[in-house]
Short mmCIF file of C-alpha atoms in Angstrom, two decimals:
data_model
loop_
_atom_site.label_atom_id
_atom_site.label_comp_id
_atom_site.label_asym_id
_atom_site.label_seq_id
_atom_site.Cartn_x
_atom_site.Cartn_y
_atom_site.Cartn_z
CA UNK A 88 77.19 -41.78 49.70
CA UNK A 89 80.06 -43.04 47.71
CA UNK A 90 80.68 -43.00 43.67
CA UNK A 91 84.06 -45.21 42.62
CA UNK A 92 86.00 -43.27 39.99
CA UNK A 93 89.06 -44.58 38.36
CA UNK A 94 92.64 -42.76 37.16
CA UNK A 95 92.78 -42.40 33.51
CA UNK A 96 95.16 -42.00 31.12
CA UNK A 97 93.62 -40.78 28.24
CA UNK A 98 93.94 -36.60 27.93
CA UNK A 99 92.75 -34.69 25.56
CA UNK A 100 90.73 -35.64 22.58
CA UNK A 101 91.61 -39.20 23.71
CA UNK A 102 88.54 -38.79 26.10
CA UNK A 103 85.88 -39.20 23.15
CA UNK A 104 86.53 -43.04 23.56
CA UNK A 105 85.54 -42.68 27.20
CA UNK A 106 82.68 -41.38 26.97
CA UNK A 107 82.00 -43.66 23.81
CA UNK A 108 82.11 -46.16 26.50
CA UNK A 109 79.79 -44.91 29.11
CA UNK A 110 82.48 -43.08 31.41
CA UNK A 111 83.15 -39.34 31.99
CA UNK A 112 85.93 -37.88 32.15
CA UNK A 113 86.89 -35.82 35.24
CA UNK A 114 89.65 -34.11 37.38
CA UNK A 115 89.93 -34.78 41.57
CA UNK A 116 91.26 -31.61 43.12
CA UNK A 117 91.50 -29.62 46.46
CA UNK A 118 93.78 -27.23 48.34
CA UNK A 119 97.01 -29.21 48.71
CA UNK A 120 95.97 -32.27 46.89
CA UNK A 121 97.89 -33.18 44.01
CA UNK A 122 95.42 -32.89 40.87
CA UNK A 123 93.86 -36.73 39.23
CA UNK A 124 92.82 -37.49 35.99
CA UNK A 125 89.71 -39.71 36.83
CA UNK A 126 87.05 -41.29 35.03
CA UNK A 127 83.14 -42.29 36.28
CA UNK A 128 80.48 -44.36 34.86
CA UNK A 129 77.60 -42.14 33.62
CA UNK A 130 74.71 -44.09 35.45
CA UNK A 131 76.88 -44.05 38.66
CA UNK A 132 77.38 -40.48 38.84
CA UNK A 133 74.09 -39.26 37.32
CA UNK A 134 71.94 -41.23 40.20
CA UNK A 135 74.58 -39.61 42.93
CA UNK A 136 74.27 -36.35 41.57
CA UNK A 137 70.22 -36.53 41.77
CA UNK A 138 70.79 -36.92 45.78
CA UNK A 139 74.18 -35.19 46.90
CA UNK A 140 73.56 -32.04 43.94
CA UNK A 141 76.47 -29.67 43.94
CA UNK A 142 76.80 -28.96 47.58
CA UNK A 143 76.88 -32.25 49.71
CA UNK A 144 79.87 -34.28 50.40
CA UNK A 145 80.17 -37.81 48.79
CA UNK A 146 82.93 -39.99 49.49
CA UNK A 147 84.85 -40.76 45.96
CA UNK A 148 86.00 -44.20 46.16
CA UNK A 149 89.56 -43.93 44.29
CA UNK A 150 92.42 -47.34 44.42
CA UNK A 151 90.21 -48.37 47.16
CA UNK A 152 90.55 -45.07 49.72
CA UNK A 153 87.75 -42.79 50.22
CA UNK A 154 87.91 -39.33 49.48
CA UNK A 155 85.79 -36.32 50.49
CA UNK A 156 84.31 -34.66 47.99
CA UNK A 157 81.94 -32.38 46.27
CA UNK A 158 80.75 -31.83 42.57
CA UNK A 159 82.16 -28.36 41.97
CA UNK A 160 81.97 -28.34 38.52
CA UNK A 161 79.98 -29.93 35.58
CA UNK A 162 80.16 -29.26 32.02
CA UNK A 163 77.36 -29.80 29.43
CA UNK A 164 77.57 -30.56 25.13
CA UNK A 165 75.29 -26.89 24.04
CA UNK A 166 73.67 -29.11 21.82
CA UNK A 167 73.02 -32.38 23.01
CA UNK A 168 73.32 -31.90 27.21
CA UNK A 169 75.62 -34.48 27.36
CA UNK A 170 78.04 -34.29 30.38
CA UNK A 171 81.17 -33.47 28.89
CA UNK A 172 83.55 -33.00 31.89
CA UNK A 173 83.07 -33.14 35.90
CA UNK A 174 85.36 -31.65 38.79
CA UNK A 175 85.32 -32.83 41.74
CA UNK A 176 86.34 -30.64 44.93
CA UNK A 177 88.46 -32.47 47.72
CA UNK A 178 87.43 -30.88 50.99
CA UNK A 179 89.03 -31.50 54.71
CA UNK A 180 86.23 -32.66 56.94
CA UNK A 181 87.86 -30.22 59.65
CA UNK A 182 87.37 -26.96 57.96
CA UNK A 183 84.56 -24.68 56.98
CA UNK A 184 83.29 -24.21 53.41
CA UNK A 185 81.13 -21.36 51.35
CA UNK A 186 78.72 -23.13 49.23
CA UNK A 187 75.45 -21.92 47.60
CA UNK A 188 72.45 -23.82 48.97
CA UNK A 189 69.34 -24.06 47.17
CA UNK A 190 65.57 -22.86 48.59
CA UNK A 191 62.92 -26.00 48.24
CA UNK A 192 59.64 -23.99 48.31
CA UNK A 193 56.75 -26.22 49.50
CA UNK A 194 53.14 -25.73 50.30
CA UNK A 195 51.26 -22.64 49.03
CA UNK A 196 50.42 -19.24 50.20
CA UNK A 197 46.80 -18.19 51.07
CA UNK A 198 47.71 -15.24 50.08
CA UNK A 199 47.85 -16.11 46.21
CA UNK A 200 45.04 -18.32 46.64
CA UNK A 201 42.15 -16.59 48.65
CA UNK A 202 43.05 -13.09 47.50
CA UNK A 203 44.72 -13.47 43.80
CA UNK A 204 48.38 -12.24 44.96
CA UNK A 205 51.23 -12.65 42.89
CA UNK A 206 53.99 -14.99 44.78
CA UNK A 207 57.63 -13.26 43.80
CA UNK A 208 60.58 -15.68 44.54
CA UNK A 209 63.30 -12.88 45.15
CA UNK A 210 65.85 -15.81 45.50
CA UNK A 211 66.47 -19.15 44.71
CA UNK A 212 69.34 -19.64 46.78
CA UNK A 213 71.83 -18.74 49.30
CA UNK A 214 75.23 -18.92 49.98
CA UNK A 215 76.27 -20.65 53.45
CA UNK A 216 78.93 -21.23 55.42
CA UNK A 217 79.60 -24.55 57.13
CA UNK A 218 81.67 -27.90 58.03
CA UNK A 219 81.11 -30.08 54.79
CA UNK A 220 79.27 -32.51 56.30
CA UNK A 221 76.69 -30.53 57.84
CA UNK A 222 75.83 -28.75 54.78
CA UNK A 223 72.18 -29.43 54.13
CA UNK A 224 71.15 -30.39 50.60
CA UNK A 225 67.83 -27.75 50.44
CA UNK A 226 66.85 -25.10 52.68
CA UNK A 227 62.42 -25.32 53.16
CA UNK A 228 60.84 -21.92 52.57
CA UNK A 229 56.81 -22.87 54.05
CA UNK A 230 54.74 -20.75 51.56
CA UNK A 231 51.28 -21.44 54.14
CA UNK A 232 53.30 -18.06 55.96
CA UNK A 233 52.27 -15.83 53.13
CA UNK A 234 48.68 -14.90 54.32
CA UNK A 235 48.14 -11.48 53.20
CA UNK A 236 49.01 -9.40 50.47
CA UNK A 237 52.42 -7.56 50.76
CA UNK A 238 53.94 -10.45 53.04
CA UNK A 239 57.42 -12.14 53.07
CA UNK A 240 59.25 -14.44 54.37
CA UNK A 241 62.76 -13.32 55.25
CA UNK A 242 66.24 -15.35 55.74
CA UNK A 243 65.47 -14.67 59.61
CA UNK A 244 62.28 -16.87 59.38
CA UNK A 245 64.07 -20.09 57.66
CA UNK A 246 64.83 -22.84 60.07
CA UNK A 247 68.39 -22.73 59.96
CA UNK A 248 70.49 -25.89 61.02
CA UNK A 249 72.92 -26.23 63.37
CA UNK A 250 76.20 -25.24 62.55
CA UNK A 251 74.65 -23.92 59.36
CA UNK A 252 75.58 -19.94 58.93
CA UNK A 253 74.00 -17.78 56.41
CA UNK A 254 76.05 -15.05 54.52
CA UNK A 255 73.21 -12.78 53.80
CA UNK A 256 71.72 -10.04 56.07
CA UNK A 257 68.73 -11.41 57.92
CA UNK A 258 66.25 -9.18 56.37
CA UNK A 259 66.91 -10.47 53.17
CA UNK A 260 63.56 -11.83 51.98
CA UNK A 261 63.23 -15.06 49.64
CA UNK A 262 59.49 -14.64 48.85
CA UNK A 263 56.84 -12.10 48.49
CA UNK A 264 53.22 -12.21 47.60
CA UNK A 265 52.37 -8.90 45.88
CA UNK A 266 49.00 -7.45 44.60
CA UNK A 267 48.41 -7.69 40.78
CA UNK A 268 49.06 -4.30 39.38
CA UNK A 269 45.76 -2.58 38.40
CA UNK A 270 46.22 -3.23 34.35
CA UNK A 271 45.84 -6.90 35.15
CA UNK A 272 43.22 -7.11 37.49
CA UNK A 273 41.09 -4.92 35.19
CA UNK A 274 40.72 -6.06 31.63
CA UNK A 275 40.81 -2.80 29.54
CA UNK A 276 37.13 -2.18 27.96
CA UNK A 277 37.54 -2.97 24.16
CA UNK A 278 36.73 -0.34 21.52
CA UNK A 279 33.58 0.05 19.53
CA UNK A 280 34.07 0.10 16.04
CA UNK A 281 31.74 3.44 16.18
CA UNK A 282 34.84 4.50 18.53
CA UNK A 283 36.60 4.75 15.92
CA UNK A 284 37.60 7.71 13.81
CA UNK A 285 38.60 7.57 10.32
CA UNK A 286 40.78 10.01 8.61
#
């Protein structure tokens, strides 16, 4: 996947023109690379970012030479959700990487279903360590595992991928399906006004 950036060399609040003009401003960067002012066309980078996320590698396409890379950073207007500023990451192809990985929960659990469990998502993600390109964009938690009440499905369970290593203890579980306390299962009985004493 490849998004072309260009150098820039408007700083500062000189950027506002940019971004008047469809670009974002942004900064290329990675251990032992010299730092670039870039800029990148909204609509390019918004459609890579819905596929690569925060945690693939793209290939930024910069004076014509490609350049591994991953969105490490993006900044947002508090107001408006505009994106303000982007960083990307320069990684070597040769080395291994920590990134956080995000859980893609799919199907659902019998348990919740059939016998009215609660499902509890204890995480959301997970931090990995791997060669960039073999960094998976989702990790697939199967819900259909849940079947009974007081079930989970724990980091050992996930179908890891090769060359893929997970920095969290095995028994770390991702999702539970617990039983509704016994205030919610049981409506409490509403008063009688005769119930009721006046002082």
């Amino acid at each position: 996947m490849e998004l072309s950036v260009q150098k820039r060399e408007k700083l500062g609040r000189a950027v506002k023109s940019l971004r008047a003009q469809g670009f974002i401003p942004a900064e290329l960067y990675g251990r032992g690379v010299a730092n670039v002012h870039v800029s990148v066309p909204v609509k390019d980078f918004k459609k890579v970012f819905k596929t690569a996320g925060e945690n693939m590698v793209i290939n930024v396409l910069l004076e014509g030479k490609r350049r591994p890379a991953m969105i490490h950073d993006i900044a947002y207007h508090p107001v408006t959700d505009e994106i303000l500023n982007v960083d990307f990451y320069e990684v070597r192809l040769d080395e291994l990487i920590k990134v956080k990985v995000p859980f893609n929960f799919i199907s659902e659990a019998p348990a919740v279903k059939d016998k009215g469990g609660i499902l509890v998502k204890a995480m959301q993600e997970v931090e990995v360590e791997a060669l960039p390109a073999s960094i998976p964009h989702s990790l697939e938690v199967d819900l259909s595992k849940l079947l009974e009440l007081n079930s989970s499905i724990y980091v050992e369970n996930l179908k890891i991928p090769a060359g893929v290593k997970i920095l969290v203890k095995p028994g770390t579980p991702v999702a539970t399906v617990k039983e509704k306390a016994a205030e919610e299962a049981v409506a409490a009985p509403e008063a009688s006004v005769e119930a009721v004493k006046v002082e």
